[in-house]
């Protein structure tokens, strides 16, 4: 197996273009499992760990964050807790300290698993994937990135350069159900972001459909219900019936299956609970921010 180890981003893109059948490897926490179990034997590996540009994050002109695809979870947790609290909540639930020291958001996106923990939050905050090749750079809204089970919208000669996180307001949540607290693939997961400035709601489910996806009807219902009751302005308590309906719509927006980790009906039930619970947490943060 050929091992390509570029030391710069232009060299990495050139190598990608010359070897579109090479498998990129960042933290290797997904790729090495595939290789060790002999599920896949690619002709070449394209090591991205020596590309300094991928390991950086920076503030964008609009106040958001450009997160290099190769920043490991452990750094994300230390450095972005204030700027991207939802993604940090998700990062904290990934694997174990060893996995979080190596694993990256770029790798999570690259695997495009329906159960990837970053995805519901990235969807809820309307993040954008920055994809690059020797042909140039383009942006892909995360909502358009997942195209099927473990499939994504990258072209064969493209790599993920970064994830663009819009300016946040701290009103983000992530919750995950697993069979235990650590080292567990989500039975189901849920990401929520409240956007009072534009009176909008971001809500997305993981491990509950062929791809991670928005819960669109639930988003629309909640944004309208909060507006109708004047709650975006007053920050008053959300009626229990509104929270319950939101949970029901999230469950209805999902398309889960029965599998070894859980049944479809359990997943729907769990999602309705996670949706109500995270809404309560985010709303109480919103109320607290006004005090
Ligand atoms: C024990 C264990 C526990 C785990 N627990 C969790 C968990 O709780 N939650 C969870 O979501 N995941 C979990 N995972 C899966 C894995 O850790 C994550 O998906 C992680 O984010 C992968 O990142 P990585 O950098 O290691 O990716 P890699 O393994 O290096 O790559 C993964 C995929 O992304 C592609 N890729 C990587 N970087 C790029 C790039 N810049 N551009 C294009 N493609 C790229 C690779 O080609 C490959 O297809 C676990 C894995 C293990 C082994």
Coordinates of C-alpha atoms and ligand atoms in Angstrom, one line a residue:
X1 CA 0.0 0.0 0.0
X2 CA 1.4 3.4 -1.0
X3 CA 1.6 6.0 1.8
X4 CA 1.4 9.6 0.7
X5 CA 2.4 12.1 3.3
X6 CA 2.3 15.7 2.0
X7 CA 3.6 18.5 4.3
X8 CA 1.5 21.3 2.9
X9 CA -2.1 21.9 1.8
X10 CA -1.2 22.5 -1.9
X11 CA 0.8 19.3 -1.8
X12 CA -2.1 17.4 -0.2
X13 CA -4.5 18.7 -2.9
X14 CA -2.0 17.7 -5.7
X15 CA -1.7 14.2 -4.2
X16 CA -5.5 13.9 -3.9
X17 CA -5.8 14.9 -7.6
X18 CA -3.2 12.4 -8.7
X19 CA -4.5 9.6 -6.5
X20 CA -8.3 10.0 -6.3
X21 CA -8.5 6.3 -5.1
X22 CA -6.3 7.0 -2.1
X23 CA -8.1 7.0 1.3
X24 CA -7.4 10.2 3.3
X25 CA -6.5 9.6 6.9
X26 CA -6.6 12.2 9.6
X27 CA -6.9 10.8 13.2
X28 CA -7.4 7.3 11.7
X29 CA -10.0 6.4 14.3
X30 CA -12.4 5.2 11.6
X31 CA -9.9 4.4 8.8
X32 CA -7.7 2.1 10.9
X33 CA -10.7 0.1 12.1
X34 CA -11.6 -0.5 8.5
X35 CA -8.1 -1.6 7.7
X36 CA -7.6 -3.7 10.8
X37 CA -10.8 -5.7 10.1
X38 CA -9.7 -5.9 6.4
X39 CA -13.0 -4.4 5.3
X40 CA -11.2 -2.2 2.9
X41 CA -7.7 -2.4 1.3
X42 CA -7.1 0.9 -0.5
X43 CA -4.2 1.2 -2.9
X44 CA -2.9 4.2 -1.1
X45 CA -3.3 6.2 2.1
X46 CA -3.2 10.0 2.0
X47 CA -1.9 11.1 5.4
X48 CA -3.2 14.6 6.4
X49 CA -1.5 14.9 9.8
X50 CA 1.5 16.8 8.5
X51 CA -0.6 19.5 6.8
X52 CA -0.4 22.4 9.3
X53 CA -3.3 24.4 7.7
X54 CA -5.8 21.6 8.6
X55 CA -4.8 21.8 12.3
X56 CA -5.8 25.5 12.8
X57 CA -9.0 27.3 13.6
X58 CA -9.6 31.0 13.4
X59 CA -12.4 33.6 13.7
X60 CA -14.1 34.7 10.5
X61 CA -14.9 38.2 9.6
X62 CA -18.6 37.8 10.4
X63 CA -17.7 36.6 14.0
X64 CA -18.0 32.9 13.3
X65 CA -15.4 30.2 13.3
X66 CA -13.4 28.5 10.6
X67 CA -12.5 25.1 12.0
X68 CA -9.7 23.3 10.2
X69 CA -10.8 19.7 9.3
X70 CA -7.9 18.2 11.3
X71 CA -8.4 19.9 14.6
X72 CA -8.8 17.0 17.1
X73 CA -11.8 16.9 19.5
X74 CA -9.6 17.3 22.5
X75 CA -8.5 20.8 21.3
X76 CA -12.0 21.7 20.2
X77 CA -13.1 21.0 23.7
X78 CA -10.4 23.1 25.3
X79 CA -10.4 26.0 22.9
X80 CA -14.0 26.4 21.5
X81 CA -16.2 25.9 24.5
X82 CA -17.4 29.5 24.4
X83 CA -17.6 29.9 20.6
X84 CA -19.2 26.6 19.7
X85 CA -20.8 25.1 22.8
X86 CA -23.1 22.6 20.9
X87 CA -20.2 21.1 19.0
X88 CA -18.1 20.9 22.2
X89 CA -21.0 19.1 23.9
X90 CA -21.0 16.6 21.0
X91 CA -17.2 16.3 21.0
X92 CA -17.3 15.4 24.7
X93 CA -19.4 12.4 24.0
X94 CA -17.2 10.9 21.3
X95 CA -15.4 7.7 22.2
X96 CA -12.8 8.0 24.9
X97 CA -10.0 10.4 25.7
X98 CA -7.7 8.5 23.3
X99 CA -10.3 8.7 20.5
X100 CA -10.9 12.4 21.2
X101 CA -7.1 13.1 21.1
X102 CA -6.9 11.8 17.6
X103 CA -10.4 12.0 16.0
X104 CA -11.5 15.1 14.1
X105 CA -14.6 16.8 12.8
X106 CA -13.3 16.4 9.3
X107 CA -13.0 12.7 9.8
X108 CA -16.5 12.5 11.3
X109 CA -17.8 14.3 8.2
X110 CA -15.6 12.1 5.9
X111 CA -17.1 9.0 7.3
X112 CA -20.6 10.5 7.0
X113 CA -22.1 7.9 9.4
X114 CA -25.8 8.5 10.2
X115 CA -24.6 8.2 13.9
X116 CA -21.7 10.7 13.7
X117 CA -22.0 12.8 16.8
X118 CA -21.0 16.1 15.3
X119 CA -23.6 16.1 12.6
X120 CA -26.8 17.0 14.4
X121 CA -25.1 20.1 15.9
X122 CA -23.5 21.1 12.6
X123 CA -27.0 20.9 10.9
X124 CA -28.7 22.8 13.7
X125 CA -26.3 25.7 13.5
X126 CA -26.3 25.7 9.7
X127 CA -22.6 25.0 9.4
X128 CA -21.0 24.9 6.0
X129 CA -18.3 22.5 4.7
X130 CA -15.4 24.1 2.9
X131 CA -14.2 21.6 0.2
X132 CA -11.1 22.1 -1.9
X133 CA -9.3 20.5 -4.8
X134 CA -6.6 21.7 -7.2
X135 CA -9.6 23.1 -9.2
X136 CA -10.5 25.5 -6.4
X137 CA -12.6 25.8 -3.2
X138 CA -16.3 25.5 -2.8
X139 CA -18.7 25.6 0.1
X140 CA -21.4 23.0 0.8
X141 CA -24.1 23.6 3.4
X142 CA -24.0 20.6 5.8
X143 CA -27.7 20.0 5.0
X144 CA -26.5 19.1 1.4
X145 CA -23.4 17.3 2.5
X146 CA -24.9 13.9 3.5
X147 CA -26.2 12.1 0.4
X148 CA -26.8 8.6 1.7
X149 CA -25.7 6.1 4.3
X150 CA -22.0 6.9 4.7
X151 CA -22.1 8.9 1.5
X152 CA -21.2 12.5 1.0
X153 CA -21.1 15.2 -1.6
X154 CA -17.3 15.4 -2.0
X155 CA -15.9 14.9 -5.5
X156 CA -13.2 12.2 -5.8
X157 CA -10.4 14.9 -6.1
X158 CA -11.7 16.9 -3.1
X159 CA -10.7 17.1 0.5
X160 CA -12.5 18.9 3.4
X161 CA -10.4 21.9 4.3
X162 CA -12.6 23.3 7.1
X163 CA -16.0 23.6 8.6
X164 CA -17.5 27.1 8.8
X165 CA -19.5 27.8 11.9
X166 CA -21.8 30.8 11.8
X167 CA -21.6 33.3 14.6
X168 CA -23.2 31.7 17.6
X169 CA -25.2 33.0 20.6
X170 CA -24.5 30.1 23.0
X171 CA -28.0 28.7 22.6
X172 CA -27.0 25.3 21.4
X173 CA -27.5 21.9 22.8
X174 CA -26.6 18.3 22.0
X175 CA -27.9 15.1 23.6
X176 CA -27.2 11.5 22.8
X177 CA -28.7 8.2 24.0
X178 CA -26.4 5.2 24.2
X179 CA -26.4 1.9 26.0
X180 CA -23.8 3.4 28.4
X181 CA -22.2 6.8 29.0
X182 CA -18.8 6.5 27.2
X183 CA -17.4 4.6 24.2
X184 CA -20.7 4.2 22.6
X185 CA -22.3 4.8 19.2
X186 CA -25.5 6.8 19.5
X187 CA -28.7 4.9 19.6
X188 CA -30.0 8.3 18.6
X189 CA -28.9 11.9 19.1
X190 CA -30.3 15.3 18.7
X191 CA -28.9 18.8 18.1
X192 CA -30.7 22.1 18.8
X193 CA -29.9 25.7 18.1
X194 CA -32.1 28.7 18.9
X195 CA -31.6 31.8 16.7
X196 CA -33.7 34.6 18.4
X197 CA -32.2 37.3 16.1
X198 CA -34.0 35.8 13.1
X199 CA -36.6 34.0 15.2
X200 CA -35.6 30.6 13.8
X201 CA -34.9 27.2 15.3
X202 CA -32.4 24.6 14.1
X203 CA -33.2 21.0 15.1
X204 CA -31.5 17.8 13.7
X205 CA -31.5 14.1 14.4
X206 CA -28.7 11.6 14.3
X207 CA -28.9 7.8 14.1
X208 CA -32.5 8.1 13.2
X209 CA -32.6 8.1 9.4
X210 CA -30.3 7.1 6.5
X211 CA -28.5 10.4 6.9
X212 CA -28.3 12.9 9.8
X213 CA -31.0 15.4 8.9
X214 CA -33.0 18.4 9.9
X215 CA -36.3 18.0 11.7
X216 CA -37.9 20.6 9.4
X217 CA -41.5 20.4 10.5
X218 CA -40.5 20.6 14.2
X219 CA -38.2 23.6 13.4
X220 CA -41.0 25.4 11.6
X221 CA -43.6 24.6 14.3
X222 CA -41.5 25.8 17.2
X223 CA -40.3 29.0 15.5
X224 CA -43.8 30.0 14.7
X225 CA -45.2 29.0 18.1
X226 CA -42.6 31.1 19.9
X227 CA -43.4 34.0 17.6
X228 CA -47.2 33.7 17.9
X229 CA -46.9 33.7 21.7
X230 CA -44.4 36.6 21.7
X231 CA -41.9 34.5 23.5
X232 CA -38.9 35.4 21.5
X233 CA -39.4 38.9 22.9
X234 CA -40.7 38.2 26.4
X235 CA -38.6 35.1 27.1
X236 CA -41.5 33.8 29.0
X237 CA -42.0 30.1 29.8
X238 CA -42.7 27.8 26.9
X239 CA -46.1 26.1 27.4
X240 CA -45.8 22.4 28.1
X241 CA -48.1 21.7 25.1
X242 CA -45.7 23.5 22.8
X243 CA -42.7 21.6 24.0
X244 CA -44.6 18.3 23.8
X245 CA -45.7 19.0 20.2
X246 CA -42.1 20.0 19.3
X247 CA -40.9 16.6 20.7
X248 CA -43.6 14.7 18.8
X249 CA -42.8 16.5 15.5
X250 CA -39.1 15.7 15.9
X251 CA -39.9 12.1 16.4
X252 CA -42.2 12.2 13.3
X253 CA -39.5 13.9 11.2
X254 CA -37.1 11.0 11.9
X255 CA -37.1 7.8 9.8
X256 CA -35.4 5.3 12.2
X257 CA -34.9 1.6 11.7
X258 CA -34.8 -1.4 14.1
X259 CA -31.2 -2.5 14.5
X260 CA -28.8 -4.0 17.0
X261 CA -28.6 -0.7 18.9
X262 CA -32.3 -0.1 19.3
X263 CA -35.8 -0.3 17.8
X264 CA -37.3 2.3 15.6
X265 CA -40.1 3.0 18.1
X266 CA -37.6 3.4 21.0
X267 CA -35.6 5.8 18.9
X268 CA -38.7 7.9 18.1
X269 CA -39.6 8.0 21.8
X270 CA -36.1 8.9 22.8
X271 CA -35.9 11.7 20.3
X272 CA -39.2 13.2 21.5
X273 CA -37.7 13.2 25.1
X274 CA -34.3 14.6 23.9
X275 CA -36.0 17.3 21.9
X276 CA -38.1 18.5 24.9
X277 CA -35.2 18.2 27.3
X278 CA -32.7 20.2 25.2
X279 CA -35.4 22.8 24.4
X280 CA -35.8 23.3 28.2
X281 CA -32.1 23.7 28.7
X282 CA -31.6 26.1 25.7
X283 CA -34.6 28.2 26.7
X284 CA -33.5 28.5 30.3
X285 CA -30.1 29.7 28.9
X286 CA -32.0 32.3 26.8
X287 CA -34.0 33.4 29.8
X288 CA -30.8 33.6 31.9
X289 CA -29.0 35.6 29.3
X290 CA -31.5 38.4 29.8
X291 CA -31.2 38.5 33.5
Ligands
LIG1 C1 -13.4 3.1 19.9 C2 -14.1 4.1 19.0 C3 -15.1 4.9 19.5 C4 -15.7 5.9 18.7 N1 -16.7 6.6 19.2 C5 -17.4 7.5 18.5 C6 -18.4 8.3 19.0 O1 -18.8 8.2 20.2 N2 -19.1 9.2 18.2 C7 -18.7 9.3 16.9 O2 -19.3 10.2 16.2 N3 -17.7 8.6 16.3 C8 -17.0 7.7 17.1 N4 -16.0 7.0 16.6 C9 -15.7 7.1 15.2 C10 -14.5 8.2 14.9 O3 -13.7 8.4 16.1 C11 -15.1 9.5 14.5 O4 -15.9 9.4 13.3 C12 -14.0 10.5 14.2 O5 -14.5 11.8 14.1 C13 -13.2 10.2 12.9 O6 -12.2 11.2 12.8 P1 -10.7 10.8 12.3 O7 -9.9 12.1 12.2 O8 -10.1 9.8 13.2 O9 -11.0 10.2 10.9 P2 -10.2 9.2 10.0 O10 -10.4 7.8 10.5 O11 -8.9 9.6 9.7 O12 -11.1 9.4 8.6 C14 -12.5 9.1 8.6 C15 -13.0 9.3 7.2 O13 -12.9 10.6 6.8 C16 -12.1 10.8 5.7 N5 -11.4 12.1 5.9 C17 -10.6 12.4 7.0 N6 -10.2 13.7 6.9 C18 -10.6 14.1 5.7 C19 -10.5 15.4 5.0 N7 -9.8 16.4 5.5 N8 -11.1 15.5 3.8 C20 -11.8 14.5 3.3 N9 -12.0 13.3 3.9 C21 -11.4 13.1 5.1 C22 -11.2 9.6 5.6 O14 -10.8 9.3 4.3 C23 -12.2 8.5 6.1 O15 -13.1 8.1 5.1 C24 -15.3 6.0 17.4 C25 -14.3 5.3 16.8 C26 -13.7 4.3 17.6 C27 -12.5 3.5 17.1

